[in-house]
Every structure is written in structure tokens, then in C-alpha cells.
Amino acid sequence: MAKEKTVFFCTDCGNEVLRWQGQCPACGAWNTIVEKPAAAKSKAPKSASGRRDSGIGVPRARRISDVETTAELRFETGMSELDRVLGGGAVKGSLVLVGGAPGIGKSTLMLQICDNLCRFANVLYVSGEESERQIKLRAERLRVRGEGLYLLAETNLENILEATEELKPDILIVDSIQTLYNGDLTTSPGSVGQVKDCTLALMNLAKGMGITVFVIGHVNKEGSIAGPKVLEHMVDCVLYFEGEQHTTYRILRAAKNRFGATNEIGVFEMADTGLAEVPNPSEMLLEGRPTDTPGTCVTCAMEGVRPILAEVQALLTPSSFNMPRRMVSGVDFNRTMLLLAVLEKRGGLLVNSCDAYVNVVGGLALDEPAVDLAIVIALASSFRDKPVPGDLAAIGEVGLTGELRSVNNLNQRLSEIHRLGFTKCIVPARCGKAIVPDGLQLIKVRNIREALAAIV
Ligand code: TYD
Ligand code: MG
């Protein structure tokens, strides 16, 4: 009897429990208990190819050379920054998850691309958060004409699937996955079980009917529970929309992409009439840069195939604690600690007793070693209270002995630095044969001591 009622199980160890609970009593894991539909209602899961596993006949493995392929069909969304992040446009029959904090602009972005999409395709926009009237008002404000745009304010998964099967749209947009629910489950919308179940159903829809599905997912404060994180492994693409609440710039980043590279970023600006693309992020990021203040240095990072200039700022102040404070934003914390140690030991600056703060302007996250030198120079400039020349940029990876190591894509970085009006660039001495643009002077240094000597 008790067995029949059991509809909850642990995704880690498979242990079945009678009701939902935070921790699995068997394996001790947290947040792994999910609900499964009662046996009578459970359907045979569809495989990724859209075929229902009927249980009749044995599934046969196929030789890879016997599998027919057609080139993946891509279409442009009309926003080149979004297309870039998707790897050159959206793929037909794929499921794209767009995650981000509430209010960052996910619904705005999705509604805006409808303007272009519905010129050549039928788009169904399902919203569980806003009424059809609200969406229409927003669409008018965003100047989305939308001949082939259909709206549906619905949260019941069954109804959404039915509406989709009837309309047969080419593109389905779901805003947001946390509001959807499957009536077969007893948990509330937004719980891990519901979110996973609804995503799986949408995935089957995408693969089965060849519909491109965009799913919006809110990242909550903790960033994990029932947010896009628990869905990352199920979907084809995961995009994160990031930005600071108080700035108007938004960065779209691919965390996973089954059809392209993941290191591309798209840059947008939120304006009165919606999101505007920023085709020239370097200019935007350097806007209003102080040129005669100590503690800032410009570097060039590669975001995918695109070089982007970024300003690294540092502030060193004498510490009034035994343990100096260290705060880092936009670069790796441990990497910065390492650079502070190298600066003390190999650069000869007594920075260990200082509070250190490092920040990358514009909310950019730099994870490349090529920005090491700019961090070191910004720190040294703040320590000595001497500004770095405003027309100077720095590129290079710093080793533990204080030596500078070469970086990749140097020519592209130099041409971007030159394009934005810089006249000097510090680079590692061993950087191979660089193509130096006219009017850009290369300062080749072997270690950080030489680099620090070059900036004063
Ligand atoms: P929205 O797309 O609703 O966010 P999300 O779906 O990610 O929760 O965007 C909401 C914010 O965007 C809101 O704070 C106002 C701002 N916004 C503009 O500044 N201009 C606009 O044209 C629109 C539509 C929104
Ligand atoms: Mg929204």
C-alpha cells in the first residue's frame, strides 16, 4: 500500500520517500528529492529523436557512418549580438535557456527578437508572468510589429503543449520556466521537480516537432535552487544575461552551447525603447576613464574571437588590521593574491601590509592570464600613487618568478588597442613576430621590474 503512494525519490541514490523533504534520509544529500508522477499517469519518456520508446522491439545501436545527417539549420534572430553568442544564429529544433536575475531584461530581449523572427516564422510567446494585454503594451513600446506573433498567457504545461501542437509555430518562447506547472505533480510551480519536468516536455517538443524553443529562467539569489543551474545539463544552450542593477549595460554570455563556442559575449544597453546593441564594447567600457589618476591600467582581453579593452582599477591603502582586507571583482581572487605576492617579492613593493581592492570596470569578468600585467601595474600605480600614462595599455601573463610570458592573439589585441587611440603598449619581450600597427609603440619587457620601471 505504502509503496503505491510513494511519488518522491532522491535523484542521487534513488531512495523513495513518502513526502518531499529537504534532505535525503538515505544518502544525506540536500535538495535532491523530486517528485515523479503517479505510476498510472506516467508516460513512456520520449527519446531525444522524438520517438516514443514503446518497449516493443529492442533498441539497436547504429554505426556512426550509417547515421544520416543534415546540416543544422540556423536562422538569424535579428540581434547580431545574440546571434554571436548563439554561435551564428539560433539552430532549428534547439532549446535555449536564457537565465538571469529578475528585472535584468530577459523578457525585453525575447520580445524584441520577435520583431525580426515573425517576419519569416510563426512565433508563439507563452507568458506565465504577464497578461496578453501587458505583453501587447510592452510590444508597442518596443515597436515590435509582429504579424506572425501569437500570445498565450498560460501556466499549465498540458495547455501549452496543446496550444503548440495546434498552432505549430516555428519558434516558441516560454517566459518563465518557474511559472509553469505539470498538473500531474503535486509540488508547486518553481520546485526542482516541476522545473525539470516542464523543461523535459519542452525539450521533447523541440526535438519532436523541430520547434526552436527559448526558455526564460530566473536565477535566484543563491543561483541554484530551481534556477537555470539545475537545467543546464538538459538543454542545448544556456545563456546568462548579466549586468549591474545600477548601470544600463547588459552582458549576454553563453555558459553552454552544443552548436558553437561558449566564450563569446554580447553587449547591450538598456534604453527607453528596449535593449540596444553595443557593437563597440571597448569604447563603452573605456568611457569616462580617468587618465591622470593613480591605480588604473587598460588591457585587452579576448572574448571569443573579439578583442575587448577593459580598465582594471586597484586601490592599495595601509591596513589597520593584522589581516589586510582583500576584495576583488571581475578577476580571479586567487590569481590576484598570487600577483600581490609576486609584486612584493619580485617587484620589491611592500604591498603585503596594505588593504587591496581590485575591480574591472563595467561588470566585465576577465579570466585570462593576459590581464595579469595590467593588474600588477594598476596595483603598483596605486601603491606609488603615480598615474599610468593615459595612452598606455599593458598585456602579458605574469609568472611566479616575476617573468612575463607571451599571450595568444597578440596582433588582434594590438590592433584593437591602436584603434582606440592608445600609442604605447607594454608587451612581453618574447612575443614572437608581432604586426605592430603604425603609431603604436611597443615597450618590450622581460619581467615586472622592467615593466614597473617603464611606466614612470
Ligand atoms: P524585463 O525584461 O521585464 O526583465 P526580466 O524579464 O529579466 O525580469 O525588464 C525589466 C526592466 O527593464 C525594468 O526594470 C525596466 C527596464 N526596461 C527599460 O529600461 N526599458 C524598456 O524599454 C523596457 C521594456 C524595460
Ligand atoms: Mg520577465
CSV table of C-alpha atoms and ligand atoms in Angstrom, one decimal:
chain,number,residue,atom,x,y,z
A,1,MET,CA,0.0,0.0,0.0
A,2,ALA,CA,2.6,2.5,1.2
A,3,LYS,CA,4.6,1.7,-1.9
A,4,GLU,CA,1.9,2.9,-4.3
A,5,LYS,CA,1.7,6.2,-2.6
A,6,THR,CA,5.4,6.9,-2.9
A,7,VAL,CA,5.8,9.5,-5.5
A,8,PHE,CA,9.1,11.2,-4.3
A,9,PHE,CA,12.6,9.9,-4.8
A,10,CYS,CA,16.2,11.0,-4.5
A,11,THR,CA,17.9,11.9,-7.8
A,12,ASP,CA,21.2,10.9,-6.3
A,13,CYS,CA,20.6,7.5,-4.7
A,14,GLY,CA,17.1,6.6,-6.0
A,15,ASN,CA,15.8,6.2,-2.5
A,16,GLU,CA,12.0,6.6,-2.3
A,17,VAL,CA,10.3,8.7,0.4
A,18,LEU,CA,6.7,9.3,1.3
A,19,ARG,CA,6.8,13.1,1.1
A,20,TRP,CA,9.0,15.9,0.0
A,21,GLN,CA,11.8,16.7,2.3
A,22,GLY,CA,15.0,18.8,2.1
A,23,GLN,CA,17.5,16.1,2.8
A,24,CYS,CA,17.5,12.5,1.6
A,25,PRO,CA,17.4,10.3,4.7
A,26,ALA,CA,19.4,7.6,2.9
A,27,CYS,CA,22.4,9.4,1.4
A,28,GLY,CA,22.2,12.7,3.3
A,29,ALA,CA,22.3,14.8,0.1
A,30,TRP,CA,20.3,18.1,0.2
A,31,ASN,CA,17.7,19.3,-2.4
A,32,THR,CA,17.8,16.0,-4.3
A,33,ILE,CA,14.3,14.8,-3.6
A,34,VAL,CA,12.0,15.2,-6.6
A,35,GLU,CA,8.5,14.1,-7.3
A,36,LYS,CA,7.7,11.6,-10.0
A,37,PRO,CA,4.2,11.4,-11.5
A,38,ALA,CA,2.0,8.6,-10.1
A,39,ALA,CA,2.5,5.4,-12.0
A,40,ALA,CA,-0.9,5.4,-13.7
A,41,LYS,CA,-0.3,8.7,-15.3
A,42,SER,CA,3.4,8.3,-16.2
A,43,LYS,CA,4.1,8.3,-19.9
A,44,ALA,CA,6.9,6.5,-21.6
A,45,PRO,CA,9.6,9.0,-21.9
A,46,LYS,CA,10.3,10.3,-25.4
A,47,SER,CA,13.9,9.8,-26.6
A,48,ALA,CA,15.8,12.8,-28.0
A,49,SER,CA,14.9,11.9,-31.5
A,50,GLY,CA,11.2,12.4,-30.7
A,51,ARG,CA,10.3,8.7,-30.9
A,52,ARG,CA,8.3,7.2,-28.0
A,53,ASP,CA,10.1,4.3,-26.5
A,54,SER,CA,7.3,1.8,-26.9
A,55,GLY,CA,9.1,-1.1,-25.3
A,56,ILE,CA,8.3,-3.1,-28.4
A,57,GLY,CA,11.5,-4.3,-30.1
A,58,VAL,CA,15.0,-3.9,-28.7
A,59,PRO,CA,16.7,-0.6,-29.3
A,60,ARG,CA,19.6,-1.2,-31.7
A,61,ALA,CA,22.8,0.8,-31.7
A,62,ARG,CA,23.8,2.1,-35.1
A,63,ARG,CA,27.2,2.5,-36.7
A,64,ILE,CA,28.1,6.2,-36.8
A,65,SER,CA,28.7,6.1,-40.5
A,66,ASP,CA,25.1,4.9,-41.0
A,67,VAL,CA,23.6,7.8,-39.2
A,68,GLU,CA,22.2,10.3,-41.8
A,69,THR,CA,22.9,14.0,-41.0
A,70,THR,CA,21.7,17.2,-42.5
A,71,ALA,CA,23.5,20.4,-41.8
A,72,GLU,CA,22.0,22.2,-38.9
A,73,LEU,CA,19.6,24.9,-40.0
A,74,ARG,CA,20.3,28.2,-38.5
A,75,PHE,CA,18.3,31.5,-38.7
A,76,GLU,CA,19.2,34.9,-37.5
A,77,THR,CA,17.3,36.4,-34.6
A,78,GLY,CA,17.8,40.0,-35.9
A,79,MET,CA,20.1,40.9,-33.0
A,80,SER,CA,23.6,40.3,-34.1
A,81,GLU,CA,24.9,40.3,-30.5
A,82,LEU,CA,22.6,37.5,-29.6
A,83,ASP,CA,23.4,35.6,-32.8
A,84,ARG,CA,27.1,35.9,-32.0
A,85,VAL,CA,26.6,34.3,-28.6
A,86,LEU,CA,24.4,31.5,-30.1
A,87,GLY,CA,27.3,30.7,-32.4
A,88,GLY,CA,26.0,32.4,-35.6
A,89,GLY,CA,22.2,32.3,-35.1
A,90,ALA,CA,19.6,30.1,-33.5
A,91,VAL,CA,19.5,26.4,-34.5
A,92,LYS,CA,16.2,24.9,-35.6
A,93,GLY,CA,14.9,22.4,-33.1
A,94,SER,CA,17.1,23.5,-30.3
A,95,LEU,CA,16.2,24.5,-26.8
A,96,VAL,CA,17.9,27.7,-25.5
A,97,LEU,CA,17.7,28.6,-21.8
A,98,VAL,CA,18.0,32.3,-21.1
A,99,GLY,CA,18.9,32.9,-17.4
A,100,GLY,CA,19.4,36.0,-15.4
A,101,ALA,CA,18.3,37.9,-12.3
A,102,PRO,CA,14.8,39.2,-12.3
A,103,GLY,CA,14.4,42.6,-13.9
A,104,ILE,CA,17.6,42.3,-15.9
A,105,GLY,CA,15.8,42.4,-19.3
A,106,LYS,CA,15.2,38.8,-20.3
A,107,SER,CA,11.5,39.3,-21.4
A,108,THR,CA,12.5,42.5,-23.1
A,109,LEU,CA,15.2,40.7,-25.2
A,110,MET,CA,12.9,37.9,-26.1
A,111,LEU,CA,10.1,40.2,-27.2
A,112,GLN,CA,12.4,42.3,-29.2
A,113,ILE,CA,13.7,39.5,-31.3
A,114,CYS,CA,10.1,38.6,-32.1
A,115,ASP,CA,10.1,41.7,-34.3
A,116,ASN,CA,12.5,40.1,-36.7
A,117,LEU,CA,11.6,36.4,-36.2
A,118,CYS,CA,7.9,36.8,-37.0
A,119,ARG,CA,8.8,38.2,-40.4
A,120,PHE,CA,9.7,34.7,-41.6
A,121,ALA,CA,8.2,32.5,-39.0
A,122,ASN,CA,5.3,31.9,-36.7
A,123,VAL,CA,6.2,32.7,-33.1
A,124,LEU,CA,4.2,31.7,-30.0
A,125,TYR,CA,5.1,33.7,-26.9
A,126,VAL,CA,3.8,32.0,-23.8
A,127,SER,CA,3.9,34.1,-20.7
A,128,GLY,CA,3.1,32.9,-17.2
A,129,GLU,CA,4.1,36.2,-15.7
A,130,GLU,CA,2.2,38.9,-17.7
A,131,SER,CA,-1.2,39.1,-19.3
A,132,GLU,CA,-1.7,39.3,-23.0
A,133,ARG,CA,-2.6,42.9,-22.7
A,134,GLN,CA,0.6,43.7,-20.7
A,135,ILE,CA,2.7,42.0,-23.4
A,136,LYS,CA,0.9,43.9,-26.1
A,137,LEU,CA,1.6,47.2,-24.4
A,138,ARG,CA,5.2,46.3,-24.0
A,139,ALA,CA,5.5,45.2,-27.6
A,140,GLU,CA,4.1,48.5,-28.7
A,141,ARG,CA,6.6,50.3,-26.6
A,142,LEU,CA,9.4,48.2,-28.1
A,143,ARG,CA,8.0,48.8,-31.6
A,144,VAL,CA,7.5,45.1,-32.2
A,145,ARG,CA,5.2,44.9,-35.2
A,146,GLY,CA,4.6,41.2,-35.0
A,147,GLU,CA,2.4,39.9,-37.8
A,148,GLY,CA,3.1,36.3,-37.0
A,149,LEU,CA,3.4,36.7,-33.3
A,150,TYR,CA,0.9,34.8,-31.1
A,151,LEU,CA,0.5,35.4,-27.4
A,152,LEU,CA,-0.7,33.0,-24.8
A,153,ALA,CA,-0.9,33.8,-21.1
A,154,GLU,CA,-0.9,30.3,-19.5
A,155,THR,CA,1.0,28.3,-16.9
A,156,ASN,CA,-0.4,24.8,-17.3
A,157,LEU,CA,2.0,22.7,-19.2
A,158,GLU,CA,-0.6,20.5,-20.7
A,159,ASN,CA,-2.5,23.5,-22.2
A,160,ILE,CA,0.7,25.0,-23.5
A,161,LEU,CA,1.6,21.7,-25.3
A,162,GLU,CA,-1.9,21.5,-26.7
A,163,ALA,CA,-1.8,25.1,-28.0
A,164,THR,CA,1.6,24.5,-29.5
A,165,GLU,CA,0.5,21.3,-31.3
A,166,GLU,CA,-2.5,23.2,-32.7
A,167,LEU,CA,-0.7,26.3,-33.8
A,168,LYS,CA,2.5,24.5,-34.9
A,169,PRO,CA,4.7,27.6,-34.5
A,170,ASP,CA,8.3,27.6,-35.7
A,171,ILE,CA,9.5,29.3,-32.6
A,172,LEU,CA,8.2,29.0,-29.0
A,173,ILE,CA,9.2,31.4,-26.3
A,174,VAL,CA,8.4,30.5,-22.7
A,175,ASP,CA,8.5,33.2,-20.0
A,176,SER,CA,9.4,31.8,-17.5
A,177,ILE,CA,10.0,28.1,-16.7
A,178,GLN,CA,9.5,28.8,-13.0
A,179,THR,CA,5.8,29.7,-13.5
A,180,LEU,CA,5.0,26.5,-15.5
A,181,TYR,CA,3.5,23.5,-13.8
A,182,ASN,CA,2.5,20.0,-14.7
A,183,GLY,CA,-0.8,19.1,-13.1
A,184,ASP,CA,0.3,15.5,-12.6
A,185,LEU,CA,2.7,16.6,-10.0
A,186,THR,CA,1.6,17.9,-6.6
A,187,THR,CA,4.5,20.2,-5.9
A,188,SER,CA,4.2,23.9,-6.6
A,189,PRO,CA,5.4,25.7,-9.7
A,190,GLY,CA,9.1,26.6,-9.5
A,191,SER,CA,10.1,23.5,-7.5
A,192,VAL,CA,13.0,21.4,-8.8
A,193,GLY,CA,10.7,18.6,-9.9
A,194,GLN,CA,8.3,20.8,-11.8
A,195,VAL,CA,11.0,22.9,-13.5
A,196,LYS,CA,12.8,19.7,-14.6
A,197,ASP,CA,9.6,18.0,-15.8
A,198,CYS,CA,8.4,21.0,-17.8
A,199,THR,CA,11.8,21.5,-19.4
A,200,LEU,CA,11.9,17.9,-20.4
A,201,ALA,CA,8.5,18.3,-22.0
A,202,LEU,CA,9.6,21.4,-23.9
A,203,MET,CA,12.8,19.6,-25.0
A,204,ASN,CA,10.8,16.8,-26.5
A,205,LEU,CA,8.6,19.3,-28.2
A,206,ALA,CA,11.7,21.0,-29.7
A,207,LYS,CA,13.2,17.7,-30.9
A,208,GLY,CA,10.0,16.1,-31.9
A,209,MET,CA,8.4,19.0,-33.9
A,210,GLY,CA,11.6,20.8,-34.9
A,211,ILE,CA,10.5,23.9,-33.0
A,212,THR,CA,13.1,26.3,-31.7
A,213,VAL,CA,12.3,26.9,-28.0
A,214,PHE,CA,13.6,29.8,-25.9
A,215,VAL,CA,13.0,29.3,-22.2
A,216,ILE,CA,13.5,32.1,-19.7
A,217,GLY,CA,14.7,31.1,-16.3
A,218,HIS,CA,15.2,33.3,-13.3
A,219,VAL,CA,18.4,33.0,-11.3
A,220,ASN,CA,17.5,33.4,-7.7
A,221,LYS,CA,19.8,35.0,-5.1
A,222,GLU,CA,21.5,31.7,-4.3
A,223,GLY,CA,21.8,31.0,-8.0
A,224,SER,CA,21.0,27.3,-7.6
A,225,ILE,CA,17.7,26.0,-6.3
A,226,ALA,CA,15.1,25.5,-9.1
A,227,GLY,CA,17.0,28.1,-11.1
A,228,PRO,CA,18.6,27.6,-14.6
A,229,LYS,CA,21.5,25.8,-12.9
A,230,VAL,CA,19.5,22.6,-12.4
A,231,LEU,CA,18.5,22.6,-16.0
A,232,GLU,CA,21.9,23.3,-17.6
A,233,HIS,CA,22.6,19.6,-18.4
A,234,MET,CA,19.3,19.1,-20.1
A,235,VAL,CA,19.2,21.9,-22.7
A,236,ASP,CA,21.2,22.7,-25.8
A,237,CYS,CA,22.3,26.2,-25.0
A,238,VAL,CA,22.5,28.2,-21.7
A,239,LEU,CA,22.8,31.9,-22.0
A,240,TYR,CA,23.2,34.2,-18.9
A,241,PHE,CA,22.1,37.7,-19.0
A,242,GLU,CA,24.2,39.7,-16.6
A,243,GLY,CA,24.6,43.3,-15.5
A,244,GLU,CA,24.8,45.6,-12.6
A,245,GLN,CA,21.4,46.9,-11.3
A,246,HIS,CA,22.6,50.5,-11.4
A,247,THR,CA,24.2,50.5,-14.8
A,248,THR,CA,22.4,50.3,-18.1
A,249,TYR,CA,24.9,47.8,-19.7
A,250,ARG,CA,24.0,44.2,-20.0
A,251,ILE,CA,26.3,41.3,-21.0
A,252,LEU,CA,25.0,38.1,-22.5
A,253,ARG,CA,27.2,35.2,-22.0
A,254,ALA,CA,27.0,31.6,-23.2
A,255,ALA,CA,27.6,29.1,-20.4
A,256,LYS,CA,26.9,26.1,-22.6
A,257,ASN,CA,26.4,25.7,-26.4
A,258,ARG,CA,26.0,22.4,-28.2
A,259,PHE,CA,26.3,24.3,-31.5
A,260,GLY,CA,29.1,26.7,-31.1
A,261,ALA,CA,31.8,28.2,-28.8
A,262,THR,CA,30.9,29.4,-25.4
A,263,ASN,CA,33.4,32.2,-24.9
A,264,GLU,CA,31.5,34.8,-27.0
A,265,ILE,CA,29.8,37.7,-25.3
A,266,GLY,CA,27.1,40.0,-26.5
A,267,VAL,CA,26.8,43.5,-25.1
A,268,PHE,CA,23.6,45.5,-24.8
A,269,GLU,CA,22.5,48.8,-23.4
A,270,MET,CA,19.0,49.1,-21.8
A,271,ALA,CA,17.3,52.3,-23.1
A,272,ASP,CA,13.7,53.7,-23.1
A,273,THR,CA,12.9,51.7,-26.2
A,274,GLY,CA,14.3,48.4,-25.0
A,275,LEU,CA,17.7,46.9,-25.5
A,276,ALA,CA,20.1,48.4,-27.9
A,277,GLU,CA,23.1,46.5,-29.2
A,278,VAL,CA,26.6,47.8,-28.4
A,279,PRO,CA,28.7,46.8,-31.4
A,280,ASN,CA,31.8,48.6,-30.0
A,281,PRO,CA,32.1,47.4,-26.3
A,282,SER,CA,35.7,48.7,-25.9
A,283,GLU,CA,34.6,52.3,-26.4
A,284,MET,CA,31.7,51.8,-24.0
A,285,LEU,CA,34.0,50.2,-21.3
A,286,LEU,CA,36.6,53.0,-21.5
A,287,GLU,CA,34.0,55.8,-21.5
A,288,GLY,CA,34.8,58.3,-18.7
A,289,ARG,CA,38.1,56.7,-17.8
A,290,PRO,CA,40.3,58.8,-15.5
A,291,THR,CA,43.6,59.3,-17.2
A,292,ASP,CA,45.6,61.2,-14.6
A,293,THR,CA,44.6,59.2,-11.5
A,294,PRO,CA,46.8,56.5,-9.9
A,295,GLY,CA,45.6,52.9,-9.8
A,296,THR,CA,44.1,52.2,-13.2
A,297,CYS,CA,45.5,50.4,-16.3
A,298,VAL,CA,44.0,49.4,-19.6
A,299,THR,CA,44.4,45.9,-21.0
A,300,CYS,CA,43.0,43.9,-23.9
A,301,ALA,CA,41.1,40.7,-23.3
A,302,MET,CA,39.8,38.2,-25.8
A,303,GLU,CA,36.2,37.4,-25.5
A,304,GLY,CA,35.8,34.6,-28.0
A,305,VAL,CA,37.2,35.9,-31.2
A,306,ARG,CA,36.7,39.5,-30.3
A,307,PRO,CA,39.3,41.7,-28.6
A,308,ILE,CA,37.8,43.9,-25.9
A,309,LEU,CA,39.6,46.7,-24.0
A,310,ALA,CA,39.0,46.7,-20.3
A,311,GLU,CA,40.1,49.0,-17.5
A,312,VAL,CA,41.5,47.4,-14.3
A,313,GLN,CA,41.4,49.5,-11.2
A,314,ALA,CA,43.3,48.9,-8.0
A,315,LEU,CA,43.4,50.7,-4.6
A,316,LEU,CA,46.0,50.0,-2.0
A,317,THR,CA,45.8,51.6,1.4
A,318,PRO,CA,47.7,51.0,4.6
A,319,SER,CA,45.8,48.4,6.6
A,320,SER,CA,44.7,49.0,10.1
A,321,PHE,CA,44.2,45.3,10.7
A,322,ASN,CA,46.6,42.4,11.3
A,323,MET,CA,45.0,40.6,8.4
A,324,PRO,CA,44.8,43.1,5.5
A,325,ARG,CA,41.5,43.2,3.6
A,326,ARG,CA,41.4,42.0,0.0
A,327,MET,CA,38.5,42.5,-2.3
A,328,VAL,CA,38.4,41.5,-5.9
A,329,SER,CA,35.7,41.9,-8.5
A,330,GLY,CA,35.9,40.9,-12.2
A,331,VAL,CA,39.1,38.9,-11.9
A,332,ASP,CA,40.0,35.7,-10.1
A,333,PHE,CA,40.6,36.3,-6.3
A,334,ASN,CA,43.4,33.7,-6.0
A,335,ARG,CA,45.1,34.9,-9.1
A,336,THR,CA,45.2,38.4,-7.7
A,337,MET,CA,46.6,37.2,-4.4
A,338,LEU,CA,49.3,35.5,-6.3
A,339,LEU,CA,50.1,38.7,-8.2
A,340,LEU,CA,50.3,40.7,-5.0
A,341,ALA,CA,52.8,38.2,-3.7
A,342,VAL,CA,54.9,38.4,-6.9
A,343,LEU,CA,54.7,42.2,-6.7
A,344,GLU,CA,56.1,42.1,-3.1
A,345,LYS,CA,58.8,39.6,-3.7
A,346,ARG,CA,59.9,40.2,-7.3
A,347,GLY,CA,58.7,43.8,-7.8
A,348,GLY,CA,60.1,45.0,-4.5
A,349,LEU,CA,57.0,46.9,-3.4
A,350,LEU,CA,55.9,46.2,0.2
A,351,VAL,CA,52.2,45.6,-0.6
A,352,ASN,CA,51.7,42.8,1.9
A,353,SER,CA,50.7,45.1,4.7
A,354,CYS,CA,48.2,47.0,2.5
A,355,ASP,CA,44.4,46.5,2.1
A,356,ALA,CA,44.0,45.7,-1.6
A,357,TYR,CA,40.9,46.3,-3.8
A,358,VAL,CA,40.8,45.3,-7.5
A,359,ASN,CA,37.9,45.9,-9.8
A,360,VAL,CA,37.3,45.6,-13.5
A,361,VAL,CA,35.1,48.5,-14.8
A,362,GLY,CA,31.8,47.8,-16.4
A,363,GLY,CA,30.9,44.5,-14.8
A,364,LEU,CA,33.2,42.5,-17.1
A,365,ALA,CA,34.7,39.3,-15.9
A,366,LEU,CA,38.2,38.7,-17.1
A,367,ASP,CA,39.5,35.2,-16.7
A,368,GLU,CA,42.6,35.3,-19.0
A,369,PRO,CA,46.2,35.3,-17.7
A,370,ALA,CA,46.9,38.0,-20.4
A,371,VAL,CA,45.4,40.6,-18.0
A,372,ASP,CA,47.9,39.8,-15.2
A,373,LEU,CA,50.3,42.6,-16.2
A,374,ALA,CA,47.5,45.2,-16.1
A,375,ILE,CA,46.5,44.1,-12.6
A,376,VAL,CA,50.2,44.3,-11.4
A,377,ILE,CA,50.6,47.8,-13.0
A,378,ALA,CA,47.4,49.1,-11.5
A,379,LEU,CA,48.4,47.8,-8.1
A,380,ALA,CA,51.9,49.3,-8.4
A,381,SER,CA,50.5,52.6,-9.6
A,382,SER,CA,48.2,52.9,-6.7
A,383,PHE,CA,50.9,51.9,-4.2
A,384,ARG,CA,53.3,54.5,-5.6
A,385,ASP,CA,50.5,57.0,-6.1
A,386,LYS,CA,51.6,57.7,-9.6
A,387,PRO,CA,49.3,57.6,-12.5
A,388,VAL,CA,50.0,55.4,-15.5
A,389,PRO,CA,50.2,57.4,-18.8
A,390,GLY,CA,46.7,57.7,-20.3
A,391,ASP,CA,47.8,56.4,-23.7
A,392,LEU,CA,49.4,53.3,-22.4
A,393,ALA,CA,48.0,49.7,-22.3
A,394,ALA,CA,49.5,46.5,-21.0
A,395,ILE,CA,49.2,42.9,-22.0
A,396,GLY,CA,51.1,39.9,-20.5
A,397,GLU,CA,50.9,36.9,-18.3
A,398,VAL,CA,53.0,37.1,-15.1
A,399,GLY,CA,54.8,34.1,-13.8
A,400,LEU,CA,55.8,33.3,-10.2
A,401,THR,CA,59.4,34.5,-10.7
A,402,GLY,CA,58.0,37.8,-12.0
A,403,GLU,CA,58.8,36.9,-15.6
A,404,LEU,CA,56.4,37.9,-18.4
A,405,ARG,CA,55.0,35.3,-20.6
A,406,SER,CA,53.7,35.6,-24.1
A,407,VAL,CA,50.0,35.7,-24.9
A,408,ASN,CA,47.9,34.5,-27.8
A,409,ASN,CA,46.2,36.6,-30.4
A,410,LEU,CA,48.7,39.4,-29.8
A,411,ASN,CA,48.1,41.0,-33.2
A,412,GLN,CA,44.4,41.3,-32.8
A,413,ARG,CA,44.8,42.8,-29.4
A,414,LEU,CA,47.4,45.3,-30.6
A,415,SER,CA,45.2,46.5,-33.4
A,416,GLU,CA,42.2,47.0,-31.1
A,417,ILE,CA,44.5,48.9,-28.7
A,418,HIS,CA,45.7,51.1,-31.6
A,419,ARG,CA,42.1,51.6,-32.9
A,420,LEU,CA,41.1,53.2,-29.6
A,421,GLY,CA,43.8,55.7,-29.7
A,422,PHE,CA,46.5,54.2,-27.5
A,423,THR,CA,50.1,55.0,-28.5
A,424,LYS,CA,52.1,52.7,-26.2
A,425,CYS,CA,51.7,49.1,-25.1
A,426,ILE,CA,53.7,47.1,-22.7
A,427,VAL,CA,54.1,43.5,-24.0
A,428,PRO,CA,56.3,40.5,-23.0
A,429,ALA,CA,59.8,40.7,-24.6
A,430,ARG,CA,59.3,37.2,-26.1
A,431,CYS,CA,56.2,37.8,-28.1
A,432,GLY,CA,57.2,36.4,-31.4
A,433,LYS,CA,56.8,38.4,-34.6
A,434,ALA,CA,54.0,40.9,-33.8
A,435,ILE,CA,52.4,43.0,-36.5
A,436,VAL,CA,52.6,46.4,-34.9
A,437,PRO,CA,50.1,49.0,-36.2
A,438,ASP,CA,51.6,52.3,-37.3
A,439,GLY,CA,51.7,54.8,-34.5
A,440,LEU,CA,51.7,52.2,-31.7
A,441,GLN,CA,55.0,51.9,-29.8
A,442,LEU,CA,55.7,48.5,-28.2
A,443,ILE,CA,57.6,48.5,-24.9
A,444,LYS,CA,59.0,45.0,-24.6
A,445,VAL,CA,59.8,44.0,-21.0
A,446,ARG,CA,61.1,40.7,-19.6
A,447,ASN,CA,59.8,40.9,-16.1
A,448,ILE,CA,57.7,43.0,-13.8
A,449,ARG,CA,60.6,45.1,-12.6
A,450,GLU,CA,61.3,46.3,-16.1
A,451,ALA,CA,57.5,46.9,-16.6
A,452,LEU,CA,57.3,49.0,-13.4
A,453,ALA,CA,60.4,50.9,-14.5
A,454,ALA,CA,58.8,51.6,-17.9
A,455,ILE,CA,55.7,53.3,-16.5
A,456,VAL,CA,57.4,56.1,-14.5
B,1,TYD,P1,12.3,42.7,-18.1
B,1,TYD,O1,12.6,42.3,-19.5
B,1,TYD,O2,10.9,42.7,-17.6
B,1,TYD,O3,13.2,41.8,-17.0
B,1,TYD,P2,13.1,40.3,-16.8
B,1,TYD,O4,12.2,39.6,-17.7
B,1,TYD,O5,14.5,39.8,-16.9
B,1,TYD,O6,12.6,40.1,-15.4
B,1,TYD,O7,13.0,44.1,-17.9
B,1,TYD,C1,12.6,44.9,-16.8
B,1,TYD,C2,13.5,46.1,-16.6
B,1,TYD,O8,13.9,46.7,-17.8
B,1,TYD,C3,12.7,47.1,-15.9
B,1,TYD,O9,13.3,47.4,-14.7
B,1,TYD,C4,12.6,48.3,-16.8
B,1,TYD,C5,13.6,48.1,-17.8
B,1,TYD,N1,13.2,48.5,-19.2
B,1,TYD,C6,13.7,49.6,-19.7
B,1,TYD,O10,14.5,50.3,-19.1
B,1,TYD,N2,13.3,50.0,-21.0
B,1,TYD,C7,12.4,49.3,-21.7
B,1,TYD,O11,12.1,49.6,-22.8
B,1,TYD,C8,11.9,48.1,-21.1
B,1,TYD,C9,10.9,47.2,-21.8
B,1,TYD,C10,12.3,47.7,-19.8
B,2,MG,MG,10.2,38.9,-17.3
